[in-house]
Amino acid sequence: DAGITQSPRHKVTETGTPVTLRCHQTENHRYMYWYRQDPGHGLRLIHYSYGVKDTDKGEVSDGYSVSRSKTEDFLLTLESATSSQTSVYFCAISALDNSPLHFGNGTRLTVT
Amino acid sequence: GNSVTQMEGPVTLSEEAFLTINCTYTATGYPSLFWYVQYPGEGLQLLLKATKADDKGSNKGFEATYRKETTSFHLEKGSVQVSDSAVYFCALSASATGTASKLTFGTGTRLQVTL
């Protein structure tokens, strides 16, 4: 593993509640990413970060926000969870531009 | 925009059979191409990559050749094992130099290998 820890690993929450997922890396990599994985869609990019306090949107960013206050931590927040956000969320990191991504083991989120 | 199309699964093979998983792509410019593998309950792991036309990526007996003329990057293995059972994802990165590696993934192909 590339030193990536996602927490929690599993979470069940109710519609309308806020949820924060955490990604922690020990590799000191510059780039960090949040993807969601859904059947029939593969993985889709939610947000990514290219440095502390530097973030940008991916293709499915609506309903999500992110923050990166330290190199090692990248937080994904669902301000008001909806059932359509039930998914498996993966954090990934990369050291250099255009280098391969290394993935965490995922967080399974269920919104009831 | 960029897109990746993979063959539908699941693919079921007997051990020692030959494997091909098709992948074609649409992208602007000259993307880098990747195959990732996901074992149950785990995140994705890089299996192999190719960064320019005619490059062949290889790892653990798997191979894929970057074919620009057919916009394809098919995954092959000569003799599969039960331990190869997993979901395989084809992906591309068309990011410019100096920017993040924003990958576009295919939908994944589940491979099941039986004795």
XYZ file of N, CA and C in Angstrom:
681
model
N 0.836 -1.213 0.000
C 0.000 0.000 0.000
C 0.864 1.253 0.000
N 0.326 2.335 -0.550
C 1.096 3.564 -0.692
C 0.904 4.487 0.486
N 0.562 3.990 1.670
C 0.440 4.847 2.838
C -0.763 5.748 2.778
N -1.912 5.207 2.423
C -3.150 5.974 2.360
C -4.157 5.334 3.304
N -4.730 6.131 4.173
C -5.732 5.644 5.107
C -7.004 6.438 4.930
N -8.091 5.724 4.707
C -9.392 6.387 4.607
C -10.215 6.060 5.855
N -10.930 7.057 6.356
C -11.796 6.818 7.502
C -13.080 7.627 7.378
N -14.203 7.058 7.843
C -14.324 5.671 8.278
C -14.313 4.718 7.091
N -14.280 3.434 7.326
C -14.352 2.459 6.234
C -15.796 2.208 5.806
N -16.691 2.314 6.775
C -18.109 2.146 6.497
C -18.876 3.206 7.273
N -19.958 3.719 6.635
C -20.800 4.674 7.350
C -22.202 4.601 6.799
N -23.162 4.610 7.711
C -24.577 4.707 7.351
C -25.098 5.999 7.945
N -25.751 6.809 7.145
C -26.259 8.080 7.623
C -27.640 8.340 7.030
N -28.311 9.315 7.579
C -29.658 9.631 7.105
C -29.640 10.788 6.119
N -30.610 10.799 5.247
C -30.755 11.902 4.296
C -30.813 13.229 5.026
N -30.063 14.194 4.504
C -30.077 15.538 5.070
C -29.000 15.809 6.100
N -28.293 14.786 6.529
C -27.241 15.003 7.530
C -25.913 15.297 6.844
N -25.034 16.068 7.495
C -23.693 16.295 6.930
C -22.787 15.106 7.223
N -21.888 14.845 6.284
C -20.953 13.733 6.422
C -19.575 14.195 5.956
N -18.553 13.817 6.704
C -17.181 14.121 6.283
C -16.378 12.840 6.242
N -15.727 12.629 5.112
C -14.826 11.503 4.930
C -13.398 12.035 4.926
N -12.509 11.238 5.505
C -11.130 11.695 5.638
C -10.184 10.793 4.864
N -9.204 11.412 4.250
C -8.117 10.700 3.593
C -6.801 11.219 4.163
N -5.982 10.309 4.633
C -4.701 10.669 5.229
C -3.594 9.924 4.507
N -2.553 10.645 4.086
C -1.430 10.004 3.393
C -0.127 10.268 4.138
N 0.764 9.300 4.035
C 2.081 9.431 4.683
C 3.191 9.535 3.653
N 2.835 9.766 2.385
C 3.817 9.778 1.293
C 4.299 11.178 0.925
N 3.679 12.198 1.492
C 4.027 13.587 1.159
C 3.813 13.907 -0.328
N 2.814 13.246 -0.937
C 2.528 13.505 -2.346
C 1.767 14.797 -2.520
N 1.996 15.448 -3.634
C 1.386 16.754 -3.883
C -0.102 16.652 -4.212
N -0.437 15.673 -5.054
C -1.797 15.614 -5.582
C -2.648 14.604 -4.811
N -3.885 14.996 -4.520
C -4.832 14.086 -3.880
C -6.172 14.217 -4.590
N -6.937 13.117 -4.595
C -8.155 13.027 -5.384
C -9.247 12.298 -4.595
N -10.482 12.657 -4.875
C -11.622 11.881 -4.401
C -12.416 11.394 -5.618
N -12.644 10.070 -5.638
C -13.464 9.440 -6.663
C -14.641 8.741 -5.991
N -15.709 8.572 -6.739
C -16.767 7.690 -6.304
C -16.925 6.552 -7.317
N -17.248 5.362 -6.790
C -17.389 4.191 -7.638
C -18.817 3.685 -7.559
N -19.457 3.590 -8.717
C -20.842 3.129 -8.801
C -20.961 2.110 -9.922
N -21.799 1.100 -9.742
C -21.992 0.090 -10.807
C -22.396 0.745 -12.117
N -21.751 0.323 -13.186
C -22.070 0.850 -14.505
C -21.425 2.175 -14.842
N -20.714 2.758 -13.864
C -20.070 4.057 -14.104
C -18.564 4.016 -13.902
N -18.050 2.940 -13.406
C -16.629 2.929 -13.098
C -16.342 3.904 -11.963
N -15.228 4.602 -12.059
C -14.880 5.621 -11.074
C -15.008 6.994 -11.708
N -15.569 7.919 -10.963
C -15.729 9.289 -11.454
C -15.114 10.267 -10.461
N -14.412 11.249 -10.985
C -13.680 12.204 -10.162
C -14.627 13.238 -9.567
N -14.535 13.421 -8.242
C -15.386 14.387 -7.545
C -14.654 15.727 -7.408
N -13.518 15.691 -6.732
C -12.657 16.861 -6.538
C -11.222 16.387 -6.479
N -10.314 17.308 -6.670
C -8.916 16.990 -6.490
C -8.173 18.189 -5.915
N -6.966 17.916 -5.440
C -6.151 18.968 -4.839
C -4.749 18.905 -5.415
N -4.175 20.070 -5.696
C -2.811 20.142 -6.213
C -1.883 20.840 -5.240
N -2.319 20.968 -4.006
C -1.480 21.528 -2.964
C -2.345 21.973 -1.802
N -1.686 22.365 -0.706
C -2.426 22.849 0.463
C -3.277 24.046 0.062
N -4.548 23.947 0.387
C -5.557 24.968 0.089
C -5.855 25.153 -1.399
N -5.283 24.316 -2.245
C -5.521 24.397 -3.687
C -6.342 23.202 -4.136
N -7.605 23.454 -4.507
C -8.487 22.374 -4.925
C -9.257 22.787 -6.176
N -9.814 21.783 -6.847
C -10.607 22.077 -8.042
C -11.650 20.986 -8.209
N -12.659 21.277 -9.035
C -13.761 20.359 -9.227
C -13.450 19.298 -10.261
N -14.059 18.123 -10.052
C -14.044 17.079 -11.051
C -15.360 17.050 -11.794
N -15.669 15.905 -12.370
C -16.861 15.808 -13.221
C -18.167 15.654 -12.457
N -18.125 15.241 -11.169
C -19.354 15.024 -10.406
C -19.266 15.729 -9.057
N -18.990 17.019 -9.061
C -18.714 17.752 -7.829
C -19.954 18.303 -7.126
N -21.096 18.332 -7.783
C -22.285 18.908 -7.160
C -22.660 18.170 -5.886
N -22.869 18.924 -4.790
C -23.250 18.328 -3.524
C -22.075 17.951 -2.644
N -20.852 18.201 -3.129
C -19.639 17.867 -2.391
C -18.746 19.094 -2.246
N -18.039 19.147 -1.138
C -16.982 20.138 -0.972
C -15.772 19.438 -0.377
N -14.603 20.059 -0.532
C -13.366 19.464 -0.033
C -12.535 20.532 0.668
N -11.611 20.056 1.463
C -10.643 20.959 2.081
C -9.320 20.238 2.271
N -8.265 21.002 2.158
C -6.930 20.457 2.373
C -6.102 21.519 3.103
N -6.044 21.378 4.405
C -5.321 22.339 5.239
C -3.892 21.889 5.523
N -3.622 20.606 5.302
C -2.285 20.048 5.464
C -1.990 19.130 4.283
N -0.721 18.974 3.969
C -0.351 18.113 2.848
C -0.933 16.719 2.991
N -0.959 16.198 4.207
C -1.319 14.798 4.403
C -2.817 14.515 4.482
N -3.646 15.527 4.620
C -5.072 15.289 4.829
C -5.933 15.965 3.764
N -6.904 15.198 3.271
C -7.831 15.707 2.259
C -9.223 15.254 2.686
N -10.087 16.199 3.000
C -11.408 15.897 3.520
C -12.474 16.100 2.450
N -13.418 15.182 2.414
C -14.565 15.286 1.516
C -15.811 15.444 2.371
N -16.596 16.506 2.116
C -17.795 16.763 2.901
C -19.032 16.752 2.026
N -20.027 16.017 2.500
C -21.354 16.068 1.911
C -22.169 16.960 2.842
N -22.513 18.128 2.394
C -23.155 19.111 3.271
C -24.512 18.632 3.755
N -25.244 17.966 2.866
C -26.574 17.447 3.188
C -26.767 16.185 2.346
N -26.488 15.049 2.958
C -26.421 13.805 2.200
C -27.765 13.446 1.558
N -27.678 12.897 0.346
C -28.872 12.410 -0.364
C -28.652 10.945 -0.742
N -29.731 10.255 -1.038
C -29.627 8.826 -1.355
C -28.781 8.592 -2.598
N -28.736 9.562 -3.503
C -27.922 9.412 -4.719
C -26.430 9.458 -4.419
N -26.073 9.827 -3.207
C -24.669 9.849 -2.813
C -24.246 8.552 -2.121
N -25.152 7.594 -2.038
C -24.770 6.251 -1.610
C -23.793 5.691 -2.631
N -22.591 5.323 -2.165
C -21.539 4.941 -3.096
C -20.340 4.439 -2.309
N -19.339 3.994 -3.036
C -18.038 3.727 -2.430
C -17.105 4.854 -2.851
N -16.478 5.479 -1.877
C -15.619 6.632 -2.133
C -14.160 6.243 -1.973
N -13.375 6.588 -2.984
C -11.952 6.286 -2.961
C -11.133 7.566 -2.990
N -10.144 7.582 -2.138
C -9.129 8.624 -2.168
C -7.936 8.089 -2.947
N -7.264 8.956 -3.677
C -6.057 8.574 -4.405
C -5.022 9.685 -4.280
N -3.767 9.308 -4.476
C -2.681 10.285 -4.427
C -1.742 10.068 -5.598
N -1.027 11.120 -5.979
C 0.049 10.965 -6.956
C 1.116 12.004 -6.650
N 2.354 11.624 -6.983
C 3.478 12.481 -6.615
C 3.723 13.576 -7.633
N 3.708 13.186 -8.905
C 4.057 14.096 -9.973
C 2.880 14.254 -10.914
N 2.934 15.274 -11.725
C 1.860 15.426 -12.710
C 1.903 14.253 -13.686
N 0.727 13.794 -14.046
C 0.570 12.689 -14.994
C 1.191 11.377 -14.545
N 1.476 11.236 -13.274
C 1.984 9.953 -12.768
C 0.800 9.096 -12.317
N 0.996 7.772 -12.217
C -0.110 6.901 -11.831
C -0.646 7.235 -10.448
N -1.899 6.946 -10.257
C -2.540 7.162 -8.970
C -2.386 5.939 -8.090
N -2.283 6.185 -6.789
C -2.318 5.131 -5.781
C -3.577 5.343 -4.954
N -4.332 4.264 -4.763
C -5.648 4.374 -4.144
C -5.677 3.836 -2.720
N -6.543 4.444 -1.901
C -6.876 3.887 -0.611
C -7.865 2.744 -0.772
N -8.279 2.161 0.351
C -9.164 1.003 0.313
C -10.648 1.349 0.298
N -10.966 2.615 0.324
C -12.339 3.029 0.108
C -13.157 3.186 1.370
N -14.215 4.003 1.245
C -15.222 4.172 2.292
C -16.574 3.867 1.668
N -17.274 2.907 2.275
C -18.615 2.584 1.779
C -19.622 3.427 2.545
N -20.304 4.326 1.843
C -21.275 5.224 2.455
C -22.679 4.858 1.990
N -23.556 4.677 2.959
C -24.964 4.406 2.663
C -25.806 5.529 3.250
N -26.623 6.151 2.413
C -27.508 7.231 2.856
C -28.937 6.707 2.794
N -29.585 6.645 3.962
C -30.929 6.050 4.038
C -32.024 7.116 4.072
N -15.371 15.214 -25.216
C -14.599 14.931 -24.025
C -13.947 13.569 -24.102
N -13.200 13.247 -23.065
C -12.512 11.958 -23.007
C -13.453 10.855 -22.543
N -13.255 9.672 -23.074
C -14.067 8.537 -22.644
C -13.311 7.238 -22.868
N -13.696 6.220 -22.094
C -13.106 4.886 -22.192
C -14.238 3.877 -22.244
N -14.155 2.961 -23.185
C -15.174 1.926 -23.341
C -14.535 0.555 -23.155
N -15.065 -0.209 -22.230
C -14.573 -1.562 -21.979
C -15.641 -2.569 -22.325
N -15.190 -3.781 -22.614
C -16.134 -4.841 -22.891
C -16.924 -5.160 -21.634
N -18.175 -5.545 -21.843
C -19.039 -5.906 -20.728
C -18.553 -7.200 -20.096
N -18.740 -7.309 -18.810
C -18.440 -8.557 -18.137
C -19.718 -9.197 -17.630
N -19.643 -10.182 -16.784
C -18.383 -10.773 -16.348
C -17.780 -11.698 -17.400
N -16.486 -11.853 -17.312
C -15.769 -12.809 -18.141
C -15.416 -13.990 -17.262
N -15.833 -15.169 -17.682
C -15.558 -16.383 -16.915
C -14.653 -17.282 -17.743
N -13.503 -17.652 -17.166
C -12.529 -18.484 -17.861
C -12.073 -19.618 -16.963
N -11.636 -20.669 -17.580
C -10.989 -21.745 -16.837
C -9.528 -21.397 -16.632
N -8.965 -21.922 -15.576
C -7.540 -21.671 -15.307
C -6.694 -22.108 -16.494
N -5.687 -21.317 -16.796
C -4.737 -21.506 -17.902
C -5.295 -21.061 -19.247
N -6.505 -20.546 -19.295
C -7.054 -20.023 -20.557
C -6.414 -18.686 -20.887
N -6.569 -18.289 -22.164
C -6.070 -17.005 -22.644
C -7.111 -15.917 -22.365
N -6.611 -14.758 -21.920
C -7.507 -13.660 -21.568
C -7.296 -12.480 -22.504
N -8.409 -11.929 -22.978
C -8.399 -10.626 -23.633
C -9.546 -9.810 -23.075
N -9.245 -8.605 -22.618
C -10.282 -7.644 -22.230
C -10.089 -6.419 -23.123
N -11.114 -6.120 -23.903
C -11.013 -5.024 -24.861
C -11.220 -3.672 -24.205
N -10.457 -2.693 -24.683
C -10.581 -1.315 -24.218
C -10.328 -0.393 -25.396
N -11.241 0.522 -25.654
C -11.030 1.563 -26.655
C -11.269 2.911 -25.997
N -10.693 3.941 -26.578
C -10.778 5.241 -25.939
C -11.040 6.347 -26.952
N -11.513 7.463 -26.426
C -11.649 8.705 -27.184
C -10.992 9.795 -26.362
N -10.082 10.519 -26.967
C -9.388 11.565 -26.220
C -8.812 12.592 -27.177
N -8.654 13.794 -26.665
C -7.934 14.809 -27.425
C -6.459 14.690 -27.097
N -5.635 14.982 -28.045
C -4.200 14.928 -27.809
C -3.679 13.510 -27.721
N -2.663 13.348 -26.878
C -1.976 12.062 -26.775
C -2.022 11.584 -25.322
N -3.054 10.838 -24.974
C -3.209 10.442 -23.566
C -2.225 9.363 -23.157
N -2.029 9.227 -21.864
C -1.396 8.049 -21.283
C -2.512 7.058 -20.953
N -2.218 5.778 -21.058
C -3.219 4.734 -20.859
C -2.788 3.804 -19.735
N -3.774 3.330 -18.981
C -3.507 2.517 -17.804
C -4.491 1.355 -17.709
N -4.041 0.288 -17.074
C -4.931 -0.746 -16.578
C -4.735 -0.839 -15.067
N -5.874 -0.781 -14.370
C -5.895 -0.965 -12.929
C -6.663 -2.241 -12.608
N -6.320 -2.859 -11.461
C -7.020 -4.059 -11.015
C -7.537 -3.823 -9.606
N -8.751 -4.320 -9.357
C -9.357 -4.174 -8.024
C -9.765 -5.541 -7.509
N -9.139 -5.949 -6.403
C -9.512 -7.188 -5.734
C -10.625 -6.893 -4.736
N -11.414 -7.882 -4.381
C -12.572 -7.648 -3.496
C -12.190 -6.919 -2.211
N -12.948 -5.866 -1.916
C -12.754 -5.132 -0.674
C -11.557 -4.209 -0.658
N -10.915 -4.043 -1.791
C -9.709 -3.223 -1.832
C -9.855 -2.072 -2.820
N -8.883 -1.168 -2.757
C -8.822 -0.099 -3.734
C -8.181 -0.586 -5.025
N -8.079 0.305 -5.990
C -7.488 -0.056 -7.271
C -5.971 -0.040 -7.172
N -5.356 -0.974 -7.903
C -3.897 -1.021 -7.974
C -3.482 -0.893 -9.437
N -2.444 -0.124 -9.687
C -1.941 -0.009 -11.044
C -1.391 -1.348 -11.502
N -1.841 -1.821 -12.661
C -1.349 -3.071 -13.217
C -0.264 -2.804 -14.260
N -0.552 -1.892 -15.194
C 0.442 -1.527 -16.191
C 0.044 -0.214 -16.845
N 0.979 0.369 -17.587
C 0.702 1.640 -18.228
C 1.499 1.761 -19.525
N 1.056 2.685 -20.378
C 1.783 3.023 -21.595
C 1.578 4.504 -21.857
N 2.606 5.194 -22.212
C 2.520 6.645 -22.324
C 2.562 7.170 -23.742
N 2.894 6.333 -24.724
C 2.882 6.816 -26.109
C 2.573 5.659 -27.048
N 2.222 6.030 -28.270
C 1.825 5.056 -29.278
C 2.885 3.975 -29.458
N 2.382 2.730 -29.576
C 3.190 1.532 -29.789
C 3.936 1.063 -28.547
N 3.830 1.786 -27.453
C 4.400 1.298 -26.190
C 3.639 0.056 -25.750
N 4.348 -0.887 -25.155
C 3.717 -2.062 -24.556
C 3.967 -2.008 -23.062
N 2.886 -2.005 -22.297
C 3.005 -2.128 -20.845
C 2.878 -3.585 -20.462
N 3.623 -4.002 -19.428
C 3.532 -5.391 -19.003
C 3.812 -5.498 -17.511
N 3.171 -6.489 -16.889
C 3.355 -6.713 -15.458
C 2.635 -8.000 -15.087
N 3.259 -8.853 -14.306
C 2.649 -10.078 -13.773
C 2.057 -10.959 -14.866
N 2.641 -10.950 -16.063
C 2.144 -11.768 -17.157
C 1.084 -11.092 -18.002
N 0.604 -9.935 -17.568
C -0.358 -9.154 -18.344
C 0.385 -8.214 -19.293
N -0.231 -7.988 -20.464
C 0.340 -7.060 -21.437
C -0.764 -6.242 -22.092
N -0.401 -5.038 -22.526
C -1.319 -4.220 -23.323
C -0.474 -3.303 -24.191
N -0.887 -3.128 -25.446
C -0.151 -2.289 -26.381
C -0.988 -1.087 -26.767
N -0.401 0.064 -26.714
C -1.040 1.348 -27.042
C -1.130 1.439 -28.565
N -2.347 1.307 -29.092
C -2.559 1.343 -30.533
C -3.285 2.632 -30.898
N -2.540 3.593 -31.406
C -3.136 4.888 -31.721
C -4.056 4.786 -32.934
N -3.700 3.942 -33.892
C -4.496 3.861 -35.126
C -5.881 3.286 -34.880
N -6.009 2.427 -33.867
C -7.316 1.851 -33.540
C -7.849 2.391 -32.206
N -7.174 3.345 -31.633
C -7.500 3.913 -30.304
C -7.868 2.812 -29.318
N -6.969 1.848 -29.176
C -7.255 0.706 -28.317
C -6.093 0.422 -27.376
N -6.405 -0.297 -26.293
C -5.402 -0.681 -25.299
C -5.895 -1.963 -24.648
N -5.959 -3.027 -25.417
C -6.542 -4.286 -24.962
C -5.606 -5.003 -23.991
N -6.183 -5.566 -22.948
C -5.403 -6.285 -21.938
C -5.383 -7.771 -22.288
N -4.203 -8.389 -22.203
C -4.061 -9.807 -22.529
C -3.204 -10.506 -21.484
N -3.520 -11.802 -21.315
C -2.651 -12.664 -20.502
C -2.745 -14.060 -21.094
N -1.604 -14.693 -21.220
C -1.557 -15.976 -21.908
C -2.169 -17.129 -21.130
N -2.099 -17.081 -19.804
C -2.565 -18.204 -18.993
C -3.035 -17.652 -17.644
N -4.345 -17.558 -17.466
C -4.853 -16.943 -16.241
C -4.871 -17.946 -15.089
N -4.823 -17.409 -13.895
C -4.879 -18.196 -12.677
C -6.094 -17.775 -11.855
N -6.490 -18.636 -10.934
C -7.628 -18.295 -10.074
C -7.370 -16.976 -9.344
N -6.137 -16.736 -8.984
C -5.774 -15.510 -8.254
C -5.919 -14.244 -9.092
N -6.131 -14.389 -10.394
C -6.366 -13.218 -11.255
C -7.807 -12.741 -11.212
N -8.670 -13.462 -10.542
C -10.081 -13.065 -10.434
C -10.175 -11.717 -9.741
N -10.752 -10.760 -10.434
C -10.794 -9.374 -9.941
C -11.600 -8.550 -10.946
N -11.696 -7.264 -10.674
C -12.287 -6.326 -11.642
C -11.163 -5.509 -12.252
N -11.170 -5.396 -13.565
C -10.119 -4.700 -14.291
C -10.677 -3.426 -14.919
N -9.958 -2.327 -14.705
C -10.383 -1.019 -15.213
C -9.352 -0.470 -16.180
N -9.820 -0.059 -17.329
C -8.993 0.678 -18.277
C -9.181 2.174 -17.994
N -8.126 2.952 -18.128
C -8.225 4.379 -17.821
C -7.263 5.170 -18.695
N -7.570 6.447 -18.859
C -6.670 7.325 -19.597
C -6.472 8.623 -18.843
N -5.336 9.237 -19.108
C -5.043 10.553 -18.575
C -4.588 11.434 -19.717
N -5.348 12.501 -19.962
C -4.981 13.442 -21.018
C -4.557 14.770 -20.409
N -4.148 14.729 -19.161
C -3.782 15.956 -18.457
C -2.519 16.563 -19.039
N -2.472 17.861 -19.049
C -1.302 18.557 -19.543
C -0.161 18.443 -18.544
N 1.036 18.572 -19.017
C 2.206 18.536 -18.147
C 2.097 19.614 -17.086
N 2.403 19.241 -15.860
C 2.341 20.205 -14.767
C 0.993 20.296 -14.101
N 0.091 19.397 -14.453
C -1.235 19.404 -13.832
C -1.515 18.037 -13.211
N -2.613 17.969 -12.477
C -2.968 16.729 -11.803
C -3.316 15.638 -12.811
N -3.153 14.374 -12.379
C -3.482 13.224 -13.225
C -4.964 12.910 -13.100
N -5.787 13.611 -13.834
C -7.222 13.372 -13.745
C -7.592 12.234 -14.682
N -7.753 11.057 -14.101
C -8.023 9.872 -14.901
C -9.496 9.766 -15.275
N -9.728 9.280 -16.491
C -11.058 8.892 -16.945
C -11.071 7.372 -17.007
N -12.040 6.751 -16.312
C -12.075 5.304 -16.203
C -13.172 4.705 -17.072
N -12.933 3.477 -17.515
C -13.995 2.657 -18.061
C -14.844 2.106 -16.928
N -15.881 1.371 -17.278
C -16.829 0.878 -16.271
C -16.347 -0.368 -15.551
N -15.248 -0.941 -15.995
C -14.711 -2.115 -15.325
C -15.227 -3.412 -15.927
N -14.377 -4.428 -15.911
C -14.736 -5.767 -16.393
C -14.378 -6.770 -15.306
N -15.394 -7.497 -14.851
C -15.141 -8.505 -13.809
C -14.649 -9.788 -14.463
N -13.544 -10.307 -13.975
C -12.984 -11.577 -14.438
C -13.115 -12.612 -13.334
N -13.681 -13.746 -13.691
C -13.741 -14.861 -12.751
C -13.044 -16.057 -13.387
N -12.062 -16.593 -12.692
C -11.309 -17.744 -13.183
C -11.628 -18.941 -12.305
N -12.009 -20.042 -12.949
C -12.382 -21.248 -12.217
C -11.401 -22.379 -12.481
N -11.336 -23.317 -11.556
C -10.436 -24.467 -11.698
C -10.953 -25.438 -12.742
